[in-house]
Coordinates of C-alpha atoms and ligand atoms in Angstrom, one line a residue:
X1 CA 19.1 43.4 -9.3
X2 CA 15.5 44.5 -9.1
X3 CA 12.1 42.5 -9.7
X4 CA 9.1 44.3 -10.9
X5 CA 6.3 42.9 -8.6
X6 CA 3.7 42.8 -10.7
X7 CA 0.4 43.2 -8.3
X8 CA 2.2 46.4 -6.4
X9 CA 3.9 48.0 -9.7
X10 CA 6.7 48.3 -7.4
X11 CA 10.0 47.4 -8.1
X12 CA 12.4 45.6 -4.7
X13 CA 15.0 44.0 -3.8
X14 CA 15.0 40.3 -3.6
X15 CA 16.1 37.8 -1.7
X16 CA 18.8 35.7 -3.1
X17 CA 16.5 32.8 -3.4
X18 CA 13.7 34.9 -5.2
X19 CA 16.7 36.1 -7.7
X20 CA 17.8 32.4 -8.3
X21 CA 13.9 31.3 -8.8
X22 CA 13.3 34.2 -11.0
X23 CA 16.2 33.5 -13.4
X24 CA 15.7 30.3 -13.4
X25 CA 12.2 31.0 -15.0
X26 CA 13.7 32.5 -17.8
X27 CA 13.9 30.7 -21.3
X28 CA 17.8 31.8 -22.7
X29 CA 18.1 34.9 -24.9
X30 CA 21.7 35.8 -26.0
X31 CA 23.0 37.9 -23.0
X32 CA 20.7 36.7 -20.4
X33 CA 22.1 35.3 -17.4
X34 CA 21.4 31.8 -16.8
X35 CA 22.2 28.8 -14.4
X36 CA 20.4 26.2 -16.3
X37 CA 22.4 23.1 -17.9
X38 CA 22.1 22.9 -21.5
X39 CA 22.4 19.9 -23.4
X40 CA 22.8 19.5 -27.2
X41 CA 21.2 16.0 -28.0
X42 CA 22.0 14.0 -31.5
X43 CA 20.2 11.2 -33.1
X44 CA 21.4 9.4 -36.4
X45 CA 20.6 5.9 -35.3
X46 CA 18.4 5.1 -38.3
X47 CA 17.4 7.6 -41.2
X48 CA 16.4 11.1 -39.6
X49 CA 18.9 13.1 -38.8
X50 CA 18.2 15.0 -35.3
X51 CA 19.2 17.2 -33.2
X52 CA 17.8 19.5 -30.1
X53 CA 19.2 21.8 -27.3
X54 CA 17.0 21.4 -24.1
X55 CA 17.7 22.9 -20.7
X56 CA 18.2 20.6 -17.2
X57 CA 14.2 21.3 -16.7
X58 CA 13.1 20.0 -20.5
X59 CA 12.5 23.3 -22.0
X60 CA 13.1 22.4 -25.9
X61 CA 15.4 25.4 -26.9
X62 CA 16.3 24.6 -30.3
X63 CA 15.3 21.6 -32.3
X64 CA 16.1 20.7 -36.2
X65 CA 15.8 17.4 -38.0
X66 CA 16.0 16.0 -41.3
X67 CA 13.8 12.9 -42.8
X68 CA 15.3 10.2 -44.9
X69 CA 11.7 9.0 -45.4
X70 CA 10.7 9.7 -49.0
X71 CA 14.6 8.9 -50.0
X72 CA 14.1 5.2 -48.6
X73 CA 10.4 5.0 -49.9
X74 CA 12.0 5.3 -53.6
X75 CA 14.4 2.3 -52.7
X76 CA 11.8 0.4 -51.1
X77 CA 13.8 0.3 -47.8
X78 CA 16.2 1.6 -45.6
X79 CA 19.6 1.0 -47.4
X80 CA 22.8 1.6 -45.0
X81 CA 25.2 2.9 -47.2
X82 CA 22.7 5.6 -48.6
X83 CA 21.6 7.0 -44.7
X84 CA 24.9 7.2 -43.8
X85 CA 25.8 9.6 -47.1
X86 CA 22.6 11.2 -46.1
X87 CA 23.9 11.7 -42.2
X88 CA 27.1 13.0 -43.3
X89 CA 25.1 15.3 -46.0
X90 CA 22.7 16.7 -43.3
X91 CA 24.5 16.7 -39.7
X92 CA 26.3 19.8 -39.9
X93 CA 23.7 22.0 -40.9
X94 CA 20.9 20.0 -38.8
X95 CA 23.3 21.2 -35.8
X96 CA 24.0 24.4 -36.7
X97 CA 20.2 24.4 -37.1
X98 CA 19.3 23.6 -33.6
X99 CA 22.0 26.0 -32.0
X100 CA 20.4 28.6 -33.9
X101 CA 16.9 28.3 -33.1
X102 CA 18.1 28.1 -29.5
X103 CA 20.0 31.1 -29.1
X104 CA 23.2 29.5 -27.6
X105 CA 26.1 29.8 -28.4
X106 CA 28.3 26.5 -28.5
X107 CA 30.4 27.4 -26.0
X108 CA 27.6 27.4 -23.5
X109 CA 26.5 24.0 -24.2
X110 CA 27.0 21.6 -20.8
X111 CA 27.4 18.5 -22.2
X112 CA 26.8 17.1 -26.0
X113 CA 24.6 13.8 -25.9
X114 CA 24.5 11.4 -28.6
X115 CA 22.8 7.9 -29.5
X116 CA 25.5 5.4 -29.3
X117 CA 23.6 2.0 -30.0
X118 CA 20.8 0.5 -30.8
X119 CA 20.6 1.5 -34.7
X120 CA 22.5 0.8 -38.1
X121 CA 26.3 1.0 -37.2
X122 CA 26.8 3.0 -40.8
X123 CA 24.5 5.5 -39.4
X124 CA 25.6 6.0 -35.2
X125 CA 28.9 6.2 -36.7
X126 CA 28.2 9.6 -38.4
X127 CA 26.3 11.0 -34.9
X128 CA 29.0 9.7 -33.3
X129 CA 32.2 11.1 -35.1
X130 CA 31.0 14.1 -35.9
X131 CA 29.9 14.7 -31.8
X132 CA 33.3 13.4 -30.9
X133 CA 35.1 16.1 -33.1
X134 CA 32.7 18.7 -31.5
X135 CA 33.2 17.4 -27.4
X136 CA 37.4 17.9 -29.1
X137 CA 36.6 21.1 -29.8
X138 CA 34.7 22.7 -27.6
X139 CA 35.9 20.6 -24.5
X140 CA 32.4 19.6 -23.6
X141 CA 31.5 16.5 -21.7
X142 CA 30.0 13.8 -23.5
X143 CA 27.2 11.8 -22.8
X144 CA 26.3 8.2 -24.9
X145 CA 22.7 7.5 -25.0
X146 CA 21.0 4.3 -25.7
X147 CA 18.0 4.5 -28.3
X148 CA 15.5 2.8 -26.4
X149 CA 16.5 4.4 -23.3
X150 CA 15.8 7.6 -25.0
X151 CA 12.2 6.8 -26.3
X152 CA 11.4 4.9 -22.6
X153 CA 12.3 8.3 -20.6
X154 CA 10.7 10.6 -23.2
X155 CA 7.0 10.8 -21.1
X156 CA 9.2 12.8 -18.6
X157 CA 9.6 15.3 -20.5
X158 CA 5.8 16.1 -21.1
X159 CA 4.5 14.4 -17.7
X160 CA 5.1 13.5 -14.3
X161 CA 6.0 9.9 -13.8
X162 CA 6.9 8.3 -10.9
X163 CA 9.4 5.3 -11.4
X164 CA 8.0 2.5 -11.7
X165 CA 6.3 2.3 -14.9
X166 CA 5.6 0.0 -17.6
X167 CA 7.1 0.8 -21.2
X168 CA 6.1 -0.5 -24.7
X169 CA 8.4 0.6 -27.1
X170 CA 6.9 -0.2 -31.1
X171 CA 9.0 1.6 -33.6
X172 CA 10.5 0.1 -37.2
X173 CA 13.8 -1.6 -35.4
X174 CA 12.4 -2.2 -32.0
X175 CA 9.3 -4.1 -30.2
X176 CA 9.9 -4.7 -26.3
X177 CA 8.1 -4.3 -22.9
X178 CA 10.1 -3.5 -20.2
X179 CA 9.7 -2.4 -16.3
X180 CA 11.5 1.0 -15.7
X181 CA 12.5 1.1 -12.3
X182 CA 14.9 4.1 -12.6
X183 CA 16.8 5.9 -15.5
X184 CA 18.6 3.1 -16.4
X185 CA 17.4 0.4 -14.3
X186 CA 15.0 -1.5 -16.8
X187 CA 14.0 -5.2 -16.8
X188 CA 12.9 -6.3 -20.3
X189 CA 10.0 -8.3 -19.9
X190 CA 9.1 -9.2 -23.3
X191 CA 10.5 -8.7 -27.0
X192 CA 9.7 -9.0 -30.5
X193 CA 11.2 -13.1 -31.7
X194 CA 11.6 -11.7 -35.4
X195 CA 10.9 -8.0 -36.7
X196 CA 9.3 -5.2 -35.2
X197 CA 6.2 -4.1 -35.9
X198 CA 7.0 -0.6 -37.9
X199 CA 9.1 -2.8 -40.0
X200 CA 6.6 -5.2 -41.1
X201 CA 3.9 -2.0 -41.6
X202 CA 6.4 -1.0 -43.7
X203 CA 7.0 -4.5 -45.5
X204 CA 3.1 -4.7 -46.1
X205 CA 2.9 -1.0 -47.4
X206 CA 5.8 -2.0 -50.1
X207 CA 3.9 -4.7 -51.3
X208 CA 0.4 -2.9 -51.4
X209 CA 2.7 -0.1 -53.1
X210 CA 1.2 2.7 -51.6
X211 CA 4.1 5.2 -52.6
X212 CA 2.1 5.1 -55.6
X213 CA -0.8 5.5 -54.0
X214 CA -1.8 9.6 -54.3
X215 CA -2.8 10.3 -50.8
X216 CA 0.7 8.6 -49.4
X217 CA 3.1 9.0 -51.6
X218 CA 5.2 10.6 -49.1
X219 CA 4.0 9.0 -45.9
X220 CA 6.3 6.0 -43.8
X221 CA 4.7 2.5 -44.2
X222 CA 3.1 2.6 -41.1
X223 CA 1.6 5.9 -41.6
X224 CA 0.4 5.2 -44.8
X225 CA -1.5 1.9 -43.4
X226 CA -3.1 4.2 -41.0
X227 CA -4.0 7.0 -43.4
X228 CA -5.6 4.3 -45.7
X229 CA -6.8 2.2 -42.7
X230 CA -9.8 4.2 -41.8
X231 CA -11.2 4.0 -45.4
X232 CA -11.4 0.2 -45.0
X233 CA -13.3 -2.5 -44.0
X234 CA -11.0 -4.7 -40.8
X235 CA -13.7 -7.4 -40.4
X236 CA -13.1 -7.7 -44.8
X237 CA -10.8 -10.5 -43.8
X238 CA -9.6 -12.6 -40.9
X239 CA -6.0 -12.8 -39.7
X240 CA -5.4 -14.4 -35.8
X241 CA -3.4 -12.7 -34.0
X242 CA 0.2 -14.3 -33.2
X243 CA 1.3 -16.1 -30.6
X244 CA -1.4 -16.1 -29.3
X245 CA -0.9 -19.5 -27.2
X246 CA 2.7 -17.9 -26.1
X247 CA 3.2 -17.7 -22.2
X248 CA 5.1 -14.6 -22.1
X249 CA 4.8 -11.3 -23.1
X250 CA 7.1 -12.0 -26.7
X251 CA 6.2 -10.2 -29.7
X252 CA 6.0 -11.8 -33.2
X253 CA 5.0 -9.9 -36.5
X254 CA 6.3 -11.8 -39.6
X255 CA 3.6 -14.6 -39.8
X256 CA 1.4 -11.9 -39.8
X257 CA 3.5 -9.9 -42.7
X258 CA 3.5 -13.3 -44.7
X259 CA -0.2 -14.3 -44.3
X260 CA -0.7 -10.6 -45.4
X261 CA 1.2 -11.5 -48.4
X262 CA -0.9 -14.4 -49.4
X263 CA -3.7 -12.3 -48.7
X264 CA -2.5 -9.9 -51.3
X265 CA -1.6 -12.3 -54.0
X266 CA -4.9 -13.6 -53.9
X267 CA -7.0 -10.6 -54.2
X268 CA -4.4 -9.6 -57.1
X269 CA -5.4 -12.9 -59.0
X270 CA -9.1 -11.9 -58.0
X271 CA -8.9 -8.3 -59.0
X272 CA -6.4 -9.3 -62.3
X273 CA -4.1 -7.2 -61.5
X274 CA -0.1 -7.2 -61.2
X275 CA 2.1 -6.8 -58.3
X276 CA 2.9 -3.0 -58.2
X277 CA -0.5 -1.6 -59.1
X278 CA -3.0 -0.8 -56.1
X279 CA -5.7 -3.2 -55.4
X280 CA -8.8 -2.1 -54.9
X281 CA -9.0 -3.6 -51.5
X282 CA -6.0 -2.0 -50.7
X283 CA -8.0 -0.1 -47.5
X284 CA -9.2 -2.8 -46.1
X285 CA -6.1 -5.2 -46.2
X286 CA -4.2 -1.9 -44.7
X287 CA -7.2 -1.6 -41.7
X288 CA -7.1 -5.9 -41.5
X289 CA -3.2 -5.6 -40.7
X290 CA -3.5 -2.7 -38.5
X291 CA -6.4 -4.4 -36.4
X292 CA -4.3 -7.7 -36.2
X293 CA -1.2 -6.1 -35.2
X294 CA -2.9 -4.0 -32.5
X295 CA -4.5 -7.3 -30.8
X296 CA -1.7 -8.8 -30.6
X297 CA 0.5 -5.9 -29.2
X298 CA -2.6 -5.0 -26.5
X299 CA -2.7 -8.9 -25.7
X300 CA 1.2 -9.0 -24.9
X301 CA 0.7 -5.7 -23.1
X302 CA -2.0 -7.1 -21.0
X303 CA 0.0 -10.4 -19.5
X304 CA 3.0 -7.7 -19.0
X305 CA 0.4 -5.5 -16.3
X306 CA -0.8 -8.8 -14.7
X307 CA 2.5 -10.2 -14.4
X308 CA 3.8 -7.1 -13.1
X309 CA 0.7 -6.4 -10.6
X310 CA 0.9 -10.1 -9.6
X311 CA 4.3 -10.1 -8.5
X312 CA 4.3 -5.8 -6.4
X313 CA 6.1 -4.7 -9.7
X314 CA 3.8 -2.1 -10.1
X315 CA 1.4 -0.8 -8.0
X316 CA -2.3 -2.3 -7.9
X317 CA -4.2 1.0 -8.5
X318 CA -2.5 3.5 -11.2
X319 CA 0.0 2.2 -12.8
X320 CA 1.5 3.8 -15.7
X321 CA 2.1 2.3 -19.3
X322 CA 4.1 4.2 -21.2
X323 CA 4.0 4.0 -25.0
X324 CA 6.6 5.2 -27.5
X325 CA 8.1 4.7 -30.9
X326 CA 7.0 5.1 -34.4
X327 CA 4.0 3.0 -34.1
X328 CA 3.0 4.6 -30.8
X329 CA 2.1 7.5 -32.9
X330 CA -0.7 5.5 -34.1
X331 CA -3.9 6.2 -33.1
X332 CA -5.9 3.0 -33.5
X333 CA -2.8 1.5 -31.6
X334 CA -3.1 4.0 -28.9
X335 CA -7.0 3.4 -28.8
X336 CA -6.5 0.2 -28.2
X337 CA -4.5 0.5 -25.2
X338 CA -6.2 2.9 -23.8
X339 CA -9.2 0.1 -23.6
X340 CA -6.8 -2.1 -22.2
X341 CA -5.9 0.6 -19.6
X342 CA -9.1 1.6 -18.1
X343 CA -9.9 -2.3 -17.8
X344 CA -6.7 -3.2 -16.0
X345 CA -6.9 0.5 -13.7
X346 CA -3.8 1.9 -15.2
X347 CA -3.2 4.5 -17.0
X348 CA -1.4 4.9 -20.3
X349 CA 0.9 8.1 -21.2
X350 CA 2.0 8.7 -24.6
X351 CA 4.1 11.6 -25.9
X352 CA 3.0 13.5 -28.7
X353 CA 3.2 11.5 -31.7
X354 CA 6.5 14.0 -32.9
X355 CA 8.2 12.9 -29.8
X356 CA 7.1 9.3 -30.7
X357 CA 9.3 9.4 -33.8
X358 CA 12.9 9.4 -33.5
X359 CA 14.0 12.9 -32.7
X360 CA 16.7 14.8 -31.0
X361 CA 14.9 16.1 -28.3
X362 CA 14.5 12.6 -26.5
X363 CA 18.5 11.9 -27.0
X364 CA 19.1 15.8 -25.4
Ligands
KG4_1 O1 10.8 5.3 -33.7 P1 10.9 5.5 -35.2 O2 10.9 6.9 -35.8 O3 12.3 4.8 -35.7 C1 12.8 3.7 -35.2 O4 13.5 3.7 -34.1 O5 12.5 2.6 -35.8 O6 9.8 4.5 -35.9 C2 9.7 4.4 -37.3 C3 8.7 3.4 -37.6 C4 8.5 3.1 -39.1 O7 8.5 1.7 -39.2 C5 7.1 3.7 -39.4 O8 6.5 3.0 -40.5 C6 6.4 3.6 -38.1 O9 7.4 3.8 -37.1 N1 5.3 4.6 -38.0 C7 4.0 4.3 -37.8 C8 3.3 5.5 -37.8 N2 4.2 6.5 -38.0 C9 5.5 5.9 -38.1 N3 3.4 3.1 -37.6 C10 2.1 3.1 -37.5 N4 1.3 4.2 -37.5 C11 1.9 5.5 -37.6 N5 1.2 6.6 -37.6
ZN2 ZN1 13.5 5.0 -32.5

């Protein structure tokens, strides 16, 4: 084999650690040599339908995935027995999809990854039969991933962290701060007592019925509140943030989604209009909530860091908070914490808000 040196114009012959540094900087092409191992991830824990090949040094080869979003918006909510139809519609050709844009060919897969738990069991179930059939067939190791997990270790993939590092994870199904002391070494600090905080965006946007709403008709709950949050007014009302006596670094997010409620019923009577038309202060209730909810998550963040710090868990100068999930892809949320961050001397890492959203590139 011969290398084109670029600065002489000369071609030579290499070393067999240059060769084995020089393909390994290759991205795959069909025919190319290449050591790398080559994972396909799949995710069908909730309602999007993902899947991604990535290589053993997190090159994204190949991703595809398919939203259940605007489905569920009609329905006013996630129902099981629908995402699983949905899953099963989708999975093949979301695959298929994937391995295509990458350029490999199943048989050179290493391993096939899948989320086996957290999630709705009607929709792992699909992930998981369909990967089972495919590890059958193409005798490929197989690798069960844990949801959370997946979204905790995500950063690596677009940064260099050291373990160990603190982790808020805020997405529709899931609220928790844990310490990550290794790949699968976490110690959960702090969860949510009742629903996440995705899930109550979501509850809030239903009853403010922004699917009707022209400039979010087909935007998630929580992006909608964030879309329509930055037309309105926060300080319009006054909502106190929960727990906010609490001793621990729990989460709590339906006292806020019921005093929201009232909220809302109120100005309806005021405005005279029904439930299911948009209120006029529909903004400002949307940037009130989103306000609220941040507080409370940067308060439950900051005991979390001092608990952490107090006790060697993390280093006193530059430690890292991770945040991920759905509502990590919001950027009053991630505002927020950044504030908290530079007071506290950490620093706060957040993937791109695509890789905040379930996907199969974190499960890969
Ligand atoms: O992580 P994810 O895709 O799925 C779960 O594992 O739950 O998160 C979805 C959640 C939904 O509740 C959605 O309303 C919320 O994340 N979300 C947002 C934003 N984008 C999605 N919440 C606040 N602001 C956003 N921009
Ligand atoms: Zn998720």
């Amino acid at each position: 084999m011969l290398i084109l040196n670029k600065t002489a114009g000369v071609f030579f012959k290499p070393s067999k650690r240059k060769v084995y540094e020089f393909l390994r900087s290759f991205n795959f092409h069909p025919g190319t040599l290449f050591l790398h191992k080559i994972v396909l991830g799949i995710e069908t824990s909730c309602d999007d339908t993902a899947a991604a090949v990535v290589d053993e040094t997190g090159n994204v080869l190949g991703e595809a995935i398919h939203s259940q979003t605007e489905v569920h918006l009609k329905t006013g909510g996630i129902v099981p027995a629908v995402a699983q139809q949905l899953h099963r519609d989708n999975i093949q050709r979301i695959v298929q999809e994937a391995l295509s844009a990458s350029r490999i060919s199943p048989s050179d897969l290493s391993a096939i990854a899948t989320t086996i738990k957290p999630g709705l069991a009607l929709s792992l179930g699909v992930g998981l039969s369909f990967s089972l059939q495919l590890v059958g067939q193409l005798k490929k190791p197989f690798i069960p991933i844990h949801h959370m997990e997946a979204h905790a270790l995500t950063i690596r993939l677009t940064n260099k962290v050291e373990f160990p590092f603190l982790v808020l994870l805020i997405s529709g199904g899931h609220c928790l701060l844990a310490l990550v002391q290794g790949v699968s070494d976490f110690l959960l600090l702090g969860k949510s007592l009742d629903i996440a905080p995705g899930d109550m965006l979501d509850k809030v946007a239903r009853r403010l019925s922004l699917i009707k709403h022209p400039e979010c008709s087909t935007m998630s709950g929580g992006k909608a509140i964030e879309h329509l949050a930055k037309q309105g007014n926060r300080f319009h009302f006054d909502i106190k943030p929960p727990l906010h006596r609490a001793k621990n670094c729990d989460f709590s997010f339906t006292g806020l989604q019921q005093v929201t409620n009232k909220r809302i019923m109120k100005k309806e009577k005021e405005e005279g209009i029904e439930e299911g038309q948009i209120l006029s202060s529909a903004a400002d209730i949307a940037a009130t909530v989103q306000h609220t909810m941040a507080c409370h998550i940067v308060k439950r963040t900051h005991r979390a860091i001092l608990f952490c710090k107090q006790r060697d868990l993390l280093p006193q100068n530059n430690a890292v908070l991770v945040a991920s999930g759905g509502v990590a892809s919001n950027f009053y949320v991630r505002r927020a914490l950044e504030i908290l961050t530079n007071a506290t001397q950490c620093t706060l890492l957040c993937p791109p808000p695509r890789l905040c959203t379930d996907n199969g590139i974190m499960i890969a």
